[in-house]
Amino acid sequence: MTVAQLPVPPARGCRTTPLLKERGQREVFCGLTGIIWLHRKMQDAFFLVVGSRTCAHLLQSAAGVMIFAEPRFGTAILEEKDLAGLADANAELDREVARLLARRPDIRQLFLVGSCPSEVIKLDLHRAAERLSALHAPSVRVYNYSGSGIETTFTQGEDACLAAMVPALPASQARELLLVGALPDVIEDQALALLKALGIGPVRCLPARTADGLPGVGPNTVFALTQPFLGDTHAALIGRGARHIPAPFPFGEEGTTAWLAAVAAEFGVPPAHFEQVTAAPRARARKAVAAHAATLNGKSLFFLPDSQLEPPLARFLTRECGMTAIEVGTPYLHRDILGPDLDLLAEGPVISEGQDVERQLDRVRAARPDLTICGLGLANPLEAEGLTTKWAIELVFTPVHFYEQAGDLAGLFSRPLRRRALLNPEAAE
Amino acid sequence: MKLTLWTYEGPTHVGAMRVATAMQGLHYVLHAPQGDTYADLLFTMIERRNARPPVSYTTFQARDLGSDTAHLFKTACKEAYDRFRPEAILVGASCTAELIQDDTGGLAEALELPVPVIPLELPSYQRKENFGADETFLQICRKLAKPMARTEAVSCNLLGATALGFRHRDDVAEITALLGEIGVAVNVCAPLGAAPHDIARMGAAHFNVLLYPETGESAARWAEKTLGQPYTKVVPIGAGATRDFIAEVAALAGLTPRVDESRLRQPWWSASVDSTYLTGKRVFLFGDATHVMAAARIARDEIGFEVVGMGCYNREFARPMRALAKSYGLEALITDDYLEVEEAIQGLAPELILGTQMERHMAKRLGIPCAVISAPVHVQDFPARYSPQMGFEGANVIFDTWVHPLVMGLEEHLLTMFREDFEFHDAAGASHHGGKAVAAAPQASAPAAEGSVPEADRPPAPLDTQAPDPASIVWLSDAEAELKKIPFFVRGKARRNTERYAADKGLSRISIDTLYEAKAHYAR
């Protein structure tokens, strides 16, 4: 079987495109939301938000039905009396943590997660984590990070969490590959299998599934990011002497191949062997994407900022599915991390960072894109205006990375378009 | 600090959003950090609204903290006015902005906008969502409503319906029609569907109909005092309450109550013989106080259940809730801690739970049938079809909703008759509850074979982990076998009752006789 070749890299990518930076109302989640998928990944961790009823309500709204499954997260809600004096708040926190750990003896890692209220009243959760770590050692290790809206946007919560773990990782002199970013288990297993077939190892993951599996880090560690939103973790790992392997992110056939190729080059895998290992899954991925590309080809695309996944996804959708990007919005753009993806994204779209949601919606309405990727607060209102939308949060919860999911990833974008055509057969003529 | 996983109510500013989103021509400028926009999706997803809630957020970030936040607020307020041109503006702070203490009301006044500005003080570390809605609606009425001449024909206002209200949309339709039959026109329905200019003419109504005390009582009391409008005290949920409501309205309007009851089917459905098995079914009620108190009356007096527990999560209504529970011989459970509710349910082992989304999930875990009677609810309880809770159609809807999760009388009888049948054996479960049919376990016939073994030689039967005193009570295998003949959906109760009976009598072993003595003891 022959497979179609990917388009050649554009003469000019978007790496140096001037950013449209905006400030104003942002329609995004705060970093607390990261807890929803992080706690699934770290099986012996509990995430305790120190915040308000709003924080608890947010987690409840974002977690949907998952909250009924005794999840390993909760909120210590600040009450009036906690605001009156700070000394009292620390004692209250210690008591709640002791109660929690008594009830959940299976917990090995406890994250004290800062929120807007706890940051504004300057509750020192860092010191609280140190104090509680000493108190509950050695069975429980207590970390802290901030998932507050004033500091973090959506997936940045994962970055803050992982970056908080880096200083505590054991030192290691071993030459190991570290995969950084919480992936669904099925994806992580596929990635590990591919790397093993390429003869690359040992490979460790951050986050690990349990506290026992925490990787070591040191000057011989090389790491590859599987998610684009890990700027602080990237810096923290470099701070520990590890070296980053720059690569496009593993979305679609092209992204996965380029990502694997970058890692393979680092470990001196012979090209013939690389070809032999990747040929079959590459062909499968192309075939699976082709099934959806027919729907997506030639359609225009507008990303509102949400997760920082927007630039690599725009690269996938334009190059592998034939879409045209009008605007690629992202809450933050780490140029160093996203450089390889921006090189592959052909010049043309507006790359915007930050948001003034009203002005951005004016641009959406003026452009009338075929597909708008946005949050759930905007999706139905835009549908009611006759625009087709794909809600963005699903891209974070659904397995979308690497070869076997390339078709599913394209399917997430083609489905709303096929649905609109199905429900409006006369308009599709 | 209090460790929380589930919250029955959101924060106060979500209550204010429910009022703002319910209304037209009003805009809410909320001083809040990035991320608080999550609440938008409650309206666009759960209620499936086709427009964004009329709320602008200042979205301050860490670097703005300090004097800059006040400037941000003023800019957001000005831009919101310029873009949306509302008739009135609500301004307020979310929990984080409450801590930084910018005076949103004062800042907005300083802009000298050409429309009324209504500042909201919503203490987010003390109060919750329902308070936020009630207080917001009160402040809107205080600012905009004025005493005025009454309408010529008898009219009333409908107070309390909001966005994200459990069945508010259809309750308003049902009650509007009902009032029309009595001869009373609706002057203004608010907040749901009203614009600020409608609030301004609320004073023209002769009286107020308070649909939902949780979200409208403060405004109703204020209107009584300031606009001279009495308000209705009966919430028309259930056939009996609806009749009382009609009498109350007729008295306030000075009209003779004449209402067509021909579409009310619930009383006959309840009287029909297939409903006999509902008699004395043990039911537990939890939710907001208004819906629970209405449900208690329906459950006991109109369907014939036995109410074994009731409570509410909104402390504001603890007093009437306690009084009502007392009249049912119960102690009300007033808590917003779902673990306490779950504990109460486990202790009471009811046969039906009427509650909120949380109770629905507890019921699923405990294997108890359940129906939803109150917010908080999820997307499936904002249905496309007409489904009020109030009025006569509401009574019909309630009967269907509550009875469906129970195994119907005839079905129950047949299941009992054929309980040894290969398709209806215990392990098969109830397929219409999503259970999967499985083959009968091979040991099903084992007890009969064991019959020849002297009782003393047999190993003790496995103990139920929920037994009151598992260390001291043993089920003899004959009794265990007999217990298995009891239909699975009542077996747990039979087991618990028998063990409690045995414990009370100081018995350490349960025989067939003990089982039947216990059955006779607990017979009702």
Short mmCIF file of N, CA and C in Angstrom, two decimals, chain A residues 23-30 48 50 52-54 56-58 60-61 65 67-68 70-71 73-83 89 92-93 95-96 100 103 116-117 120-121 123 149-153 332 356-359 361-362 376-378 380-381 384, chain B residues 1-11 13-14 33-38 40-42 44-45 48-53 55-65 68 72 79 83-84 95-96 99-100 124-129 336 338-339 357-358 361 365 378:
data_model
loop_
_atom_site.label_atom_id
_atom_site.label_comp_id
_atom_site.label_asym_id
_atom_site.label_seq_id
_atom_site.Cartn_x
_atom_site.Cartn_y
_atom_site.Cartn_z
N ARG A 23 -5.72 41.87 25.95
CA ARG A 23 -6.05 41.85 27.37
C ARG A 23 -7.48 42.30 27.52
N GLY A 24 -8.21 41.61 28.36
CA GLY A 24 -9.59 41.98 28.56
C GLY A 24 -10.27 40.81 29.23
N GLN A 25 -11.60 40.71 29.03
CA GLN A 25 -12.29 39.58 29.63
C GLN A 25 -11.83 38.28 28.98
N ARG A 26 -11.48 37.32 29.83
CA ARG A 26 -11.07 36.00 29.34
C ARG A 26 -12.12 34.98 29.67
N GLU A 27 -12.49 34.21 28.68
CA GLU A 27 -13.49 33.15 28.87
C GLU A 27 -12.73 31.82 28.91
N VAL A 28 -12.06 31.58 30.04
CA VAL A 28 -11.22 30.38 30.16
C VAL A 28 -11.39 29.79 31.57
N PHE A 29 -10.99 28.55 31.72
CA PHE A 29 -10.96 27.93 33.04
C PHE A 29 -9.69 28.36 33.78
N CYS A 30 -9.71 28.23 35.09
CA CYS A 30 -8.49 28.43 35.87
C CYS A 30 -7.75 27.09 35.99
N LEU A 48 -6.02 18.70 47.37
CA LEU A 48 -6.84 19.47 48.29
C LEU A 48 -6.73 20.96 47.94
N VAL A 50 -7.37 24.73 48.56
CA VAL A 50 -7.71 25.63 49.66
C VAL A 50 -8.31 26.86 49.00
N SER A 52 -12.53 28.79 48.00
CA SER A 52 -13.87 29.22 48.40
C SER A 52 -14.90 28.24 47.85
N ARG A 53 -16.14 28.53 48.15
CA ARG A 53 -17.24 27.73 47.60
C ARG A 53 -17.23 27.78 46.07
N THR A 54 -16.77 28.91 45.53
CA THR A 54 -16.69 29.02 44.07
C THR A 54 -15.76 27.94 43.51
N ALA A 56 -14.99 25.03 44.82
CA ALA A 56 -15.64 23.73 44.93
C ALA A 56 -16.70 23.57 43.85
N HIS A 57 -17.42 24.66 43.61
CA HIS A 57 -18.49 24.64 42.60
C HIS A 57 -17.90 24.46 41.20
N LEU A 58 -16.77 25.11 40.95
CA LEU A 58 -16.10 24.95 39.66
C LEU A 58 -15.70 23.50 39.44
N GLN A 60 -16.89 20.87 40.79
CA GLN A 60 -18.10 20.08 40.65
C GLN A 60 -18.66 20.21 39.23
N SER A 61 -18.67 21.44 38.71
CA SER A 61 -19.22 21.66 37.38
C SER A 61 -18.33 21.03 36.32
N VAL A 65 -20.17 14.02 36.23
CA VAL A 65 -20.58 12.85 37.00
C VAL A 65 -19.41 12.19 37.71
N ILE A 67 -17.57 13.19 39.88
CA ILE A 67 -17.50 13.55 41.28
C ILE A 67 -18.20 12.54 42.18
N PHE A 68 -19.05 11.71 41.62
CA PHE A 68 -19.77 10.74 42.44
C PHE A 68 -18.96 9.48 42.68
N GLU A 70 -16.26 8.92 44.35
CA GLU A 70 -15.27 9.11 45.42
C GLU A 70 -13.94 9.54 44.85
N PRO A 71 -13.88 10.62 44.11
CA PRO A 71 -12.62 11.03 43.50
C PRO A 71 -11.65 11.50 44.57
N PHE A 73 -10.09 14.25 45.16
CA PHE A 73 -9.87 15.68 45.28
C PHE A 73 -11.00 16.29 46.10
N GLY A 74 -10.74 17.46 46.66
CA GLY A 74 -11.76 18.13 47.45
C GLY A 74 -11.33 19.57 47.69
N THR A 75 -12.20 20.32 48.34
CA THR A 75 -11.90 21.72 48.63
C THR A 75 -12.05 21.98 50.11
N ALA A 76 -11.01 22.57 50.71
CA ALA A 76 -11.16 23.08 52.07
C ALA A 76 -11.69 24.50 51.91
N ILE A 77 -12.98 24.67 52.16
CA ILE A 77 -13.63 25.96 51.90
C ILE A 77 -13.31 26.94 53.02
N LEU A 78 -12.77 28.10 52.62
CA LEU A 78 -12.48 29.15 53.59
C LEU A 78 -13.79 29.72 54.11
N GLU A 79 -13.84 29.89 55.40
CA GLU A 79 -15.03 30.49 56.00
C GLU A 79 -14.64 31.84 56.59
N GLU A 80 -15.67 32.56 56.98
CA GLU A 80 -15.48 33.91 57.53
C GLU A 80 -14.37 33.94 58.57
N LYS A 81 -14.38 32.94 59.48
CA LYS A 81 -13.42 32.98 60.58
C LYS A 81 -11.98 32.73 60.11
N ASP A 82 -11.83 32.08 58.97
CA ASP A 82 -10.48 31.87 58.44
C ASP A 82 -9.89 33.17 57.91
N LEU A 83 -10.77 34.06 57.50
CA LEU A 83 -10.30 35.33 56.94
C LEU A 83 -9.91 36.31 58.03
N ALA A 89 -5.94 30.01 60.36
CA ALA A 89 -6.13 29.29 59.10
C ALA A 89 -5.17 28.10 59.00
N GLU A 92 -6.43 25.34 61.19
CA GLU A 92 -7.61 24.75 60.56
C GLU A 92 -7.19 23.78 59.45
N LEU A 93 -6.21 24.22 58.65
CA LEU A 93 -5.74 23.40 57.54
C LEU A 93 -5.13 22.11 58.05
N ARG A 95 -5.78 20.56 60.75
CA ARG A 95 -6.84 19.68 61.25
C ARG A 95 -7.56 18.99 60.10
N GLU A 96 -7.89 19.75 59.06
CA GLU A 96 -8.62 19.16 57.93
C GLU A 96 -7.76 18.11 57.22
N LEU A 100 -8.54 14.20 56.76
CA LEU A 100 -8.56 13.63 55.41
C LEU A 100 -7.66 12.40 55.33
N ARG A 103 -9.00 9.41 56.99
CA ARG A 103 -10.09 8.79 56.23
C ARG A 103 -9.57 8.07 54.99
N CYS A 116 -7.44 31.50 43.99
CA CYS A 116 -7.42 32.96 44.07
C CYS A 116 -7.60 33.45 45.50
N PRO A 117 -8.64 32.99 46.21
CA PRO A 117 -8.78 33.51 47.59
C PRO A 117 -7.56 33.21 48.45
N VAL A 120 -4.78 35.58 47.47
CA VAL A 120 -5.03 36.99 47.80
C VAL A 120 -4.85 37.24 49.30
N ILE A 121 -5.27 36.28 50.14
CA ILE A 121 -5.05 36.50 51.57
C ILE A 121 -3.63 36.06 51.97
N LEU A 123 -2.12 33.19 52.12
CA LEU A 123 -1.98 32.00 52.97
C LEU A 123 -0.75 31.24 52.44
N GLY A 149 -6.90 31.23 39.32
CA GLY A 149 -7.19 31.90 38.06
C GLY A 149 -6.34 33.13 37.84
N ILE A 150 -5.92 33.77 38.94
CA ILE A 150 -5.11 34.98 38.75
C ILE A 150 -3.71 34.63 38.24
N GLU A 151 -3.30 33.36 38.38
CA GLU A 151 -1.96 32.98 37.91
C GLU A 151 -1.96 31.94 36.79
N THR A 152 -2.98 31.11 36.72
CA THR A 152 -2.92 29.99 35.77
C THR A 152 -4.20 29.87 34.95
N THR A 153 -4.02 29.40 33.72
CA THR A 153 -5.15 29.15 32.83
C THR A 153 -5.23 27.66 32.54
N TYR A 332 -1.37 31.26 26.26
CA TYR A 332 0.03 31.66 26.36
C TYR A 332 0.79 31.00 25.23
N ASP A 356 -9.49 39.21 24.61
CA ASP A 356 -10.58 40.11 24.99
C ASP A 356 -11.79 39.50 24.30
N VAL A 357 -12.58 38.76 25.05
CA VAL A 357 -13.52 37.84 24.41
C VAL A 357 -14.51 38.56 23.50
N GLU A 358 -14.94 39.74 23.87
CA GLU A 358 -15.92 40.43 23.02
C GLU A 358 -15.31 40.79 21.68
N ARG A 359 -14.07 41.31 21.71
CA ARG A 359 -13.42 41.70 20.45
C ARG A 359 -13.13 40.46 19.61
N LEU A 361 -14.81 37.67 19.61
CA LEU A 361 -16.06 37.19 19.03
C LEU A 361 -16.48 38.06 17.85
N ASP A 362 -16.19 39.35 17.92
CA ASP A 362 -16.45 40.21 16.76
C ASP A 362 -15.68 39.68 15.54
N LEU A 376 -17.25 25.75 26.48
CA LEU A 376 -18.67 25.42 26.57
C LEU A 376 -19.54 26.63 26.87
N GLY A 377 -18.96 27.68 27.41
CA GLY A 377 -19.74 28.89 27.66
C GLY A 377 -20.08 29.62 26.37
N LEU A 378 -19.32 29.35 25.31
CA LEU A 378 -19.52 30.05 24.04
C LEU A 378 -20.14 29.15 22.97
N ASN A 380 -22.73 26.82 22.55
CA ASN A 380 -24.14 26.88 22.18
C ASN A 380 -24.55 28.26 21.68
N PRO A 381 -24.14 29.36 22.33
CA PRO A 381 -24.48 30.68 21.78
C PRO A 381 -23.99 30.87 20.34
N ALA A 384 -26.14 28.88 18.00
CA ALA A 384 -27.42 29.57 17.80
C ALA A 384 -27.29 30.71 16.79
N MET B 1 -12.30 26.36 58.13
CA MET B 1 -12.25 25.58 56.90
C MET B 1 -13.09 24.33 57.02
N LYS B 2 -13.66 23.96 55.89
CA LYS B 2 -14.48 22.75 55.90
C LYS B 2 -14.21 21.99 54.61
N LEU B 3 -13.84 20.73 54.78
CA LEU B 3 -13.55 19.92 53.61
C LEU B 3 -14.84 19.56 52.88
N THR B 4 -14.88 19.89 51.60
CA THR B 4 -16.11 19.72 50.82
C THR B 4 -15.79 19.07 49.50
N LEU B 5 -16.67 18.19 49.09
CA LEU B 5 -16.53 17.63 47.75
C LEU B 5 -17.73 18.10 46.94
N TRP B 6 -18.92 17.74 47.41
CA TRP B 6 -20.15 18.17 46.78
C TRP B 6 -20.68 19.44 47.42
N THR B 7 -21.17 20.34 46.63
CA THR B 7 -21.89 21.48 47.20
C THR B 7 -23.29 21.49 46.60
N TYR B 8 -24.28 21.56 47.47
CA TYR B 8 -25.66 21.64 46.98
C TYR B 8 -25.91 22.99 46.31
N GLU B 9 -25.24 24.03 46.85
CA GLU B 9 -25.44 25.36 46.28
C GLU B 9 -24.11 25.94 45.85
N GLY B 10 -24.15 26.75 44.80
CA GLY B 10 -22.97 27.50 44.37
C GLY B 10 -22.78 28.71 45.25
N PRO B 11 -21.79 29.55 44.89
CA PRO B 11 -21.55 30.77 45.66
C PRO B 11 -22.63 31.82 45.36
N HIS B 13 -22.60 34.79 44.08
CA HIS B 13 -22.67 35.51 42.81
C HIS B 13 -23.29 34.66 41.70
N VAL B 14 -23.29 33.34 41.86
CA VAL B 14 -24.00 32.49 40.90
C VAL B 14 -25.51 32.71 41.03
N PRO B 33 -11.81 37.12 39.18
CA PRO B 33 -10.57 36.72 38.52
C PRO B 33 -10.86 35.85 37.29
N GLN B 34 -9.82 35.66 36.49
CA GLN B 34 -9.89 34.72 35.39
C GLN B 34 -10.35 33.37 35.92
N GLY B 35 -11.24 32.73 35.21
CA GLY B 35 -11.70 31.40 35.60
C GLY B 35 -13.13 31.38 36.12
N ASP B 36 -13.56 32.51 36.72
CA ASP B 36 -14.93 32.52 37.24
C ASP B 36 -15.98 32.44 36.14
N THR B 37 -15.55 32.61 34.89
CA THR B 37 -16.49 32.46 33.77
C THR B 37 -16.98 31.02 33.63
N TYR B 38 -16.41 30.10 34.41
CA TYR B 38 -16.90 28.72 34.35
C TYR B 38 -18.40 28.67 34.54
N ASP B 40 -20.66 30.44 33.37
CA ASP B 40 -21.43 30.63 32.13
C ASP B 40 -21.95 29.30 31.60
N LEU B 41 -21.13 28.26 31.75
CA LEU B 41 -21.53 27.01 31.11
C LEU B 41 -22.67 26.31 31.84
N LEU B 42 -22.94 26.72 33.08
CA LEU B 42 -24.14 26.18 33.74
C LEU B 42 -25.38 26.58 32.94
N THR B 44 -25.33 27.82 29.61
CA THR B 44 -25.32 27.44 28.20
C THR B 44 -25.40 25.93 28.01
N MET B 45 -24.98 25.16 29.02
CA MET B 45 -25.00 23.71 28.86
C MET B 45 -26.16 23.06 29.62
N ARG B 48 -29.09 24.82 28.54
CA ARG B 48 -29.00 24.86 27.07
C ARG B 48 -29.44 26.20 26.49
N ARG B 49 -29.05 27.29 27.16
CA ARG B 49 -29.42 28.61 26.64
C ARG B 49 -28.68 28.89 25.33
N ASN B 50 -29.34 29.67 24.48
CA ASN B 50 -28.76 29.91 23.15
C ASN B 50 -28.02 31.24 23.07
N ALA B 51 -27.83 31.89 24.22
CA ALA B 51 -27.05 33.14 24.25
C ALA B 51 -26.20 33.12 25.50
N ARG B 52 -25.12 33.90 25.47
CA ARG B 52 -24.27 33.96 26.66
C ARG B 52 -25.03 34.67 27.78
N PRO B 53 -24.79 34.28 29.02
CA PRO B 53 -25.41 35.03 30.12
C PRO B 53 -24.98 36.49 30.03
N VAL B 55 -23.41 38.70 31.46
CA VAL B 55 -22.46 38.95 32.54
C VAL B 55 -21.10 39.28 31.93
N SER B 56 -20.51 40.40 32.39
CA SER B 56 -19.13 40.72 32.01
C SER B 56 -18.24 40.55 33.23
N TYR B 57 -17.08 39.97 33.01
CA TYR B 57 -16.14 39.72 34.11
C TYR B 57 -14.93 40.64 33.94
N THR B 58 -14.40 41.11 35.06
CA THR B 58 -13.22 41.97 34.93
C THR B 58 -11.97 41.15 34.65
N THR B 59 -11.97 39.87 35.01
CA THR B 59 -10.84 38.97 34.75
C THR B 59 -9.51 39.56 35.22
N PHE B 60 -9.44 39.93 36.49
CA PHE B 60 -8.15 40.44 36.97
C PHE B 60 -7.17 39.30 37.19
N GLN B 61 -5.90 39.63 37.04
CA GLN B 61 -4.86 38.62 37.18
C GLN B 61 -3.92 39.04 38.30
N ALA B 62 -2.98 38.15 38.63
CA ALA B 62 -2.11 38.41 39.78
C ALA B 62 -1.39 39.75 39.64
N ARG B 63 -0.95 40.06 38.39
CA ARG B 63 -0.17 41.29 38.21
C ARG B 63 -1.02 42.55 38.36
N ASP B 64 -2.34 42.38 38.34
CA ASP B 64 -3.22 43.55 38.47
C ASP B 64 -3.50 43.91 39.93
N LEU B 65 -3.17 42.99 40.83
CA LEU B 65 -3.56 43.21 42.23
C LEU B 65 -2.91 44.50 42.74
N ASP B 68 -4.65 48.75 40.43
CA ASP B 68 -5.07 48.51 39.06
C ASP B 68 -6.45 47.86 38.94
N LEU B 72 -9.50 48.46 36.29
CA LEU B 72 -10.03 47.38 35.44
C LEU B 72 -11.55 47.30 35.55
N GLU B 79 -17.21 49.56 29.22
CA GLU B 79 -17.27 48.82 27.96
C GLU B 79 -18.53 47.97 27.87
N ARG B 83 -21.29 48.43 24.92
CA ARG B 83 -21.56 47.33 23.99
C ARG B 83 -23.00 46.85 24.08
N PHE B 84 -23.51 46.71 25.31
CA PHE B 84 -24.81 46.05 25.46
C PHE B 84 -25.97 47.03 25.67
N CYS B 95 -16.11 36.01 45.14
CA CYS B 95 -15.46 35.78 46.44
C CYS B 95 -14.05 36.38 46.51
N THR B 96 -13.27 36.28 45.43
CA THR B 96 -11.91 36.81 45.47
C THR B 96 -11.92 38.32 45.49
N LEU B 99 -12.39 40.01 48.71
CA LEU B 99 -11.20 40.13 49.56
C LEU B 99 -10.37 41.38 49.22
N ILE B 100 -10.37 41.79 47.94
CA ILE B 100 -9.54 42.94 47.59
C ILE B 100 -10.29 44.25 47.83
N SER B 124 -19.84 36.25 50.31
CA SER B 124 -19.65 34.91 49.74
C SER B 124 -19.03 33.92 50.70
N TYR B 125 -18.53 34.39 51.84
CA TYR B 125 -17.96 33.43 52.79
C TYR B 125 -18.95 33.04 53.87
N GLN B 126 -20.17 33.61 53.78
CA GLN B 126 -21.19 33.25 54.77
C GLN B 126 -22.42 32.66 54.11
N ARG B 127 -22.77 33.18 52.94
CA ARG B 127 -24.05 32.79 52.34
C ARG B 127 -23.80 32.05 51.04
N LYS B 128 -24.91 31.62 50.41
CA LYS B 128 -24.78 30.77 49.23
C LYS B 128 -25.70 31.23 48.10
N GLU B 129 -25.79 30.35 47.11
CA GLU B 129 -26.45 30.68 45.85
C GLU B 129 -27.89 31.20 46.00
N ASP B 336 -25.87 20.67 54.66
CA ASP B 336 -25.42 20.78 53.27
C ASP B 336 -24.25 19.83 53.04
N TYR B 338 -23.33 16.22 52.02
CA TYR B 338 -23.99 15.07 51.39
C TYR B 338 -23.66 13.77 52.10
N LEU B 339 -22.53 13.73 52.84
CA LEU B 339 -22.20 12.51 53.57
C LEU B 339 -23.20 12.25 54.69
N GLN B 357 -29.87 15.77 42.44
CA GLN B 357 -28.86 15.03 41.68
C GLN B 357 -27.97 14.17 42.57
N MET B 358 -27.59 14.71 43.76
CA MET B 358 -26.72 13.96 44.65
C MET B 358 -27.42 12.72 45.17
N HIS B 361 -27.49 9.88 42.79
CA HIS B 361 -26.28 9.06 42.72
C HIS B 361 -26.10 8.20 43.96
N ARG B 365 -25.90 4.07 44.05
CA ARG B 365 -24.89 3.30 44.77
C ARG B 365 -25.54 2.31 45.73
N HIS B 378 -29.17 18.10 36.94
CA HIS B 378 -28.29 18.09 35.80
C HIS B 378 -29.09 18.31 34.53
#
